[in-house]
XYZ file of C-alpha atoms in Angstrom:
154
model
C 0.000 0.000 0.000
C 1.246 3.471 -0.899
C 0.514 6.478 1.307
C 0.559 9.963 -0.239
C 1.545 12.723 2.152
C 1.274 16.412 1.323
C 4.039 18.655 2.725
C 5.650 15.755 4.560
C 8.657 16.451 6.841
C 11.534 16.292 4.384
C 14.604 14.159 5.043
C 17.299 15.626 2.764
C 19.217 12.343 2.580
C 16.178 10.238 1.643
C 14.958 12.698 -0.979
C 18.456 13.146 -2.433
C 18.810 9.362 -2.707
C 15.406 9.004 -4.383
C 16.170 11.828 -6.798
C 19.541 10.394 -7.838
C 18.072 6.896 -8.261
C 14.991 8.017 -10.190
C 16.973 10.298 -12.503
C 19.922 7.886 -12.775
C 22.400 10.518 -11.632
C 25.220 10.737 -9.166
C 24.197 11.084 -5.536
C 24.589 14.565 -4.152
C 23.146 15.664 -0.826
C 20.767 18.513 -1.625
C 19.170 20.852 0.948
C 15.664 19.874 -0.150
C 13.869 20.877 3.040
C 15.216 24.425 2.898
C 14.463 24.745 -0.831
C 10.935 23.421 -0.530
C 10.028 25.519 2.472
C 11.331 28.620 0.716
C 10.211 28.138 -2.891
C 7.526 25.485 -3.181
C 3.797 25.969 -2.982
C 3.571 22.338 -1.933
C 5.152 18.934 -2.313
C 3.863 15.382 -2.123
C 5.620 12.199 -1.103
C 4.667 8.606 -1.817
C 5.606 6.233 0.988
C 5.745 2.460 1.150
C 6.192 1.248 4.737
C 7.565 4.686 5.704
C 10.124 4.584 2.847
C 10.023 7.517 0.409
C 9.415 5.972 -3.023
C 7.975 8.937 -4.932
C 8.023 12.714 -4.917
C 6.779 15.793 -6.747
C 6.946 19.481 -5.963
C 4.896 22.430 -7.154
C 6.417 25.887 -7.363
C 4.386 28.976 -8.200
C 4.345 32.634 -8.995
C 2.238 33.499 -5.955
C -0.814 33.878 -8.175
C -2.520 31.917 -10.915
C 0.408 29.845 -12.212
C 1.975 26.760 -10.648
C 4.710 24.518 -12.020
C 5.320 20.784 -11.565
C 8.969 19.946 -10.868
C 11.031 16.896 -9.951
C 8.419 14.177 -10.404
C 10.332 11.092 -9.294
C 9.410 7.479 -8.566
C 11.885 4.851 -7.425
C 12.385 2.440 -10.367
C 11.382 -0.546 -8.224
C 7.957 1.088 -7.786
C 7.469 2.172 -11.395
C 4.442 1.395 -13.545
C 2.077 1.266 -10.558
C 0.374 4.647 -11.005
C 2.405 6.304 -8.259
C 3.685 9.120 -10.468
C 0.197 9.833 -11.749
C -1.244 9.980 -8.237
C 1.588 12.248 -7.099
C 0.883 14.697 -9.928
C -2.906 14.567 -9.451
C -2.543 15.176 -5.713
C -0.186 18.076 -6.402
C -2.701 19.493 -8.899
C -5.471 19.331 -6.284
C -3.269 21.191 -3.814
C -2.434 23.879 -6.382
C -6.141 24.344 -7.136
C -6.910 24.631 -3.401
C -4.263 27.378 -3.185
C -6.125 29.347 -5.862
C -3.977 28.554 -8.887
C -5.707 28.506 -12.260
C -2.942 26.917 -14.312
C -0.536 24.059 -13.713
C 2.434 23.957 -16.082
C 4.911 21.167 -16.716
C 7.809 20.670 -19.097
C 9.152 17.261 -19.801
C 11.435 15.239 -21.993
C 9.879 13.550 -25.046
C 9.835 10.080 -23.480
C 7.463 11.400 -20.775
C 4.888 12.782 -23.206
C 2.376 9.934 -22.745
C 2.716 10.135 -18.966
C 1.953 13.840 -18.683
C -0.484 14.232 -21.582
C -2.396 10.960 -21.414
C -2.067 9.694 -17.841
C -2.101 13.045 -16.034
C -4.358 15.031 -18.372
C -2.089 17.904 -19.365
C -2.594 19.321 -22.839
C 0.204 20.297 -25.186
C 1.123 23.975 -25.506
C 3.730 26.025 -27.240
C 6.528 27.045 -24.934
C 10.042 28.346 -25.024
C 13.182 27.457 -23.146
C 16.393 29.367 -22.702
C 19.388 27.260 -21.670
C 21.195 29.680 -19.378
C 24.217 27.403 -19.237
C 24.690 28.014 -22.956
C 24.033 31.757 -22.895
C 25.677 32.758 -19.626
C 29.010 33.600 -21.237
C 27.492 35.384 -24.215
C 24.444 36.926 -22.611
C 25.802 37.965 -19.250
C 25.431 41.614 -20.236
C 21.746 41.122 -21.047
C 19.539 41.740 -18.033
C 16.350 39.731 -17.425
C 14.393 42.965 -17.920
C 16.036 43.492 -21.323
C 15.208 39.920 -22.324
C 11.585 40.440 -21.254
C 11.362 43.687 -23.270
C 12.910 41.995 -26.303
C 10.491 39.089 -26.009
C 7.490 41.409 -25.592
C 8.540 43.403 -28.659
C 8.839 40.235 -30.727
C 5.188 39.436 -29.943
C 3.909 42.752 -31.380
């Protein structure tokens, strides 16, 4: 049985381990609790016998828009609907907080999960890789980028 807990007390080591396992990356201890308490609207954990096996967070703009980040399920618990329930629970929490929109970006292999299983619809979006532009664009302020982008829409 899986228990879903909203805004659970975060154990940085357990969440860092889950994140590195789910995303097949190197383990790095991350200050999750501090980050979540400061930046997240909410977060949801999936627990099996008190072991963290799934996670999602929702960040927001303080208004109508919320953003799904870091959806992770331990590979041993995959294909059981845990990820879907995490996202749906997070969506309910965002709606309760007064958000009108829940955004998500994802890699192509997750398209069926987010669009079909979780009910998101496709949209046009843009992405700026700041790692690629930081050397070239360091003289461009965020305000200048916003003005440039607004002008391009006219």
